[in-house]
């Protein structure tokens, strides 16, 4: 059966590297499911939970918190390049909860100061924290 290789690369190194029969990623235009023999593609990614159905272990699904970045699909090789990404098992839930609380405080303050830049930054930090919490709780 056809399969794909999925690698998630961050400045800290390769965070995920397995063979998959299907993946689902989030883009600014919505979720896309990718099966083997997908057309070559480069697309931006949102902060999202990537689902990977493993090709080597039937019925095994992996979840990875992907914090934006870019996906490249070429000849059944999928490369995701992101500033940060964590597998479910590597997520520190307490840290993510603290980050969420901090981002919520920052967001309130940013709104009070009418600072669009600060609002945007706090919203992105909040999305990252919520995404980690969601993946960590899978
Ligand atoms: P924090 O505010 O908790 O530092 P952050 O969103 O600012 O979170 P990033 O800058 O996205 O963190 O990531 C910095 C490094 O810390 C990356 O290597 C990322 O994978 C890791 N990281 C961030 N949050 C967590 C978490 N909750 N569990 C495990 N690793 C994390």
XYZ file of C-alpha atoms and ligand atoms in Angstrom:
169
model
C 0.000 0.000 0.000
C 1.213 3.507 -0.774
C 2.434 5.507 2.195
C 4.071 8.797 3.038
C 6.925 9.918 5.230
C 6.051 12.723 7.623
C 8.747 14.856 9.188
C 8.200 17.828 11.479
C 11.250 20.052 11.631
C 11.748 22.891 14.128
C 14.759 24.985 15.179
C 15.199 22.402 17.971
C 15.507 19.554 15.463
C 13.266 16.880 14.003
C 10.256 16.539 16.311
C 8.440 13.813 14.401
C 9.502 11.320 11.745
C 7.242 8.412 10.793
C 5.482 6.747 7.913
C 1.804 7.557 7.553
C -1.220 6.323 5.662
C -3.071 9.602 6.230
C -2.541 12.943 7.897
C -4.835 15.864 8.673
C -3.366 19.353 8.999
C -4.862 22.801 9.603
C -4.339 25.659 7.160
C -5.732 29.200 7.256
C -8.368 27.937 4.771
C -9.378 24.991 6.937
C -8.370 21.386 7.541
C -6.927 19.243 4.775
C -6.631 15.482 4.767
C -3.631 14.156 2.873
C -3.402 10.654 1.482
C -0.477 9.035 -0.319
C 0.141 10.206 -3.886
C -1.150 13.686 -3.105
C -0.167 16.326 -5.649
C 2.940 18.310 -4.791
C 2.029 21.313 -2.670
C 3.440 24.039 -0.460
C 0.971 25.705 1.927
C 0.979 27.769 5.125
C -0.220 26.112 8.327
C -2.231 27.466 11.218
C -1.676 26.675 14.883
C -3.320 23.265 14.905
C -3.346 19.661 16.044
C -1.928 17.416 13.345
C -3.403 13.928 13.159
C -1.238 11.141 11.785
C -2.481 7.652 11.028
C 0.595 5.462 11.164
C 1.378 3.241 8.198
C 3.515 0.851 10.244
C 1.047 0.389 13.123
C -2.536 -0.128 12.072
C -5.102 1.771 14.186
C -2.377 3.896 15.767
C -2.945 7.632 15.620
C -0.370 10.214 16.684
C -1.157 13.811 17.573
C 1.299 16.661 17.207
C 0.740 20.269 18.261
C 2.033 22.250 15.287
C 2.429 25.940 15.942
C 2.036 27.397 12.462
C 4.669 27.030 9.778
C 4.676 25.565 6.310
C 3.914 22.175 4.795
C 5.629 20.845 1.712
C 4.348 17.718 -0.025
C 6.611 16.214 -2.645
C 6.706 12.636 -3.900
C 5.052 11.213 -0.748
C 7.554 13.041 1.457
C 5.800 15.501 3.757
C 7.896 18.106 5.492
C 6.425 20.469 8.041
C 8.610 23.348 9.120
C 7.429 25.191 12.222
C 8.859 27.430 14.926
C 7.762 24.869 17.478
C 5.921 21.560 17.587
C 5.369 18.962 20.271
C 4.124 15.409 20.275
C 1.317 14.684 22.717
C 3.658 12.759 25.019
C 6.122 15.692 25.180
C 3.581 18.295 26.209
C 3.851 19.728 29.694
C 0.200 20.452 30.471
C 0.921 22.573 33.554
C 3.222 24.785 31.532
C 0.585 25.146 28.801
C -2.067 26.056 31.403
C 0.259 28.698 32.837
C 0.942 30.040 29.324
C -2.819 30.182 28.679
C -3.496 32.148 31.868
C -0.625 34.530 31.031
C -1.886 35.032 27.465
C -5.401 35.758 28.741
C -4.025 38.399 31.117
C -1.898 39.881 28.318
C -4.906 39.968 26.033
C -6.993 41.880 28.561
C -4.207 44.372 29.096
C -3.656 44.766 25.358
C -7.337 45.504 24.835
C -7.256 48.046 27.689
C -4.292 49.758 26.011
C -5.864 49.584 22.545
C -2.678 48.043 21.217
C -3.465 46.040 18.083
C 0.042 44.554 17.956
C -0.119 43.392 21.554
C -3.604 41.974 21.004
C -2.365 39.959 18.022
C 0.651 38.632 19.948
C -1.457 37.651 22.944
C -4.018 35.955 20.676
C -1.306 33.875 19.001
C 0.194 32.917 22.384
C -3.289 31.949 23.572
C -3.878 29.815 20.462
C -0.561 28.025 21.017
C -1.385 27.316 24.656
C -4.919 26.069 23.875
C -3.590 23.896 21.045
C -1.039 22.308 23.394
C -3.683 21.715 26.026
C -5.995 20.101 23.468
C -3.253 17.822 22.132
C -1.933 17.030 25.607
C -5.423 15.925 26.648
C -5.995 13.634 23.640
P 5.759 29.328 27.152
O 5.074 30.644 27.360
O 5.254 28.246 28.062
O 7.262 29.412 27.081
P 5.620 29.561 24.303
O 4.395 29.419 23.446
O 6.163 30.912 24.454
O 5.290 28.860 25.695
P 7.398 28.609 22.305
O 8.211 29.845 22.114
O 6.356 28.313 21.264
O 6.740 28.602 23.753
O 8.355 27.341 22.432
C 9.604 27.386 23.085
C 10.067 25.942 23.297
O 9.340 25.366 24.376
C 9.802 25.040 22.100
O 10.848 24.096 22.028
C 8.493 24.351 22.433
O 8.394 23.081 21.813
C 8.613 24.223 23.951
N 7.316 24.266 24.648
C 6.517 25.337 24.819
N 5.454 25.047 25.567
C 5.547 23.730 25.862
C 4.732 22.819 26.617
N 3.604 23.197 27.211
N 5.155 21.535 26.727
C 6.298 21.129 26.144
N 7.113 21.937 25.420
C 6.744 23.223 25.287
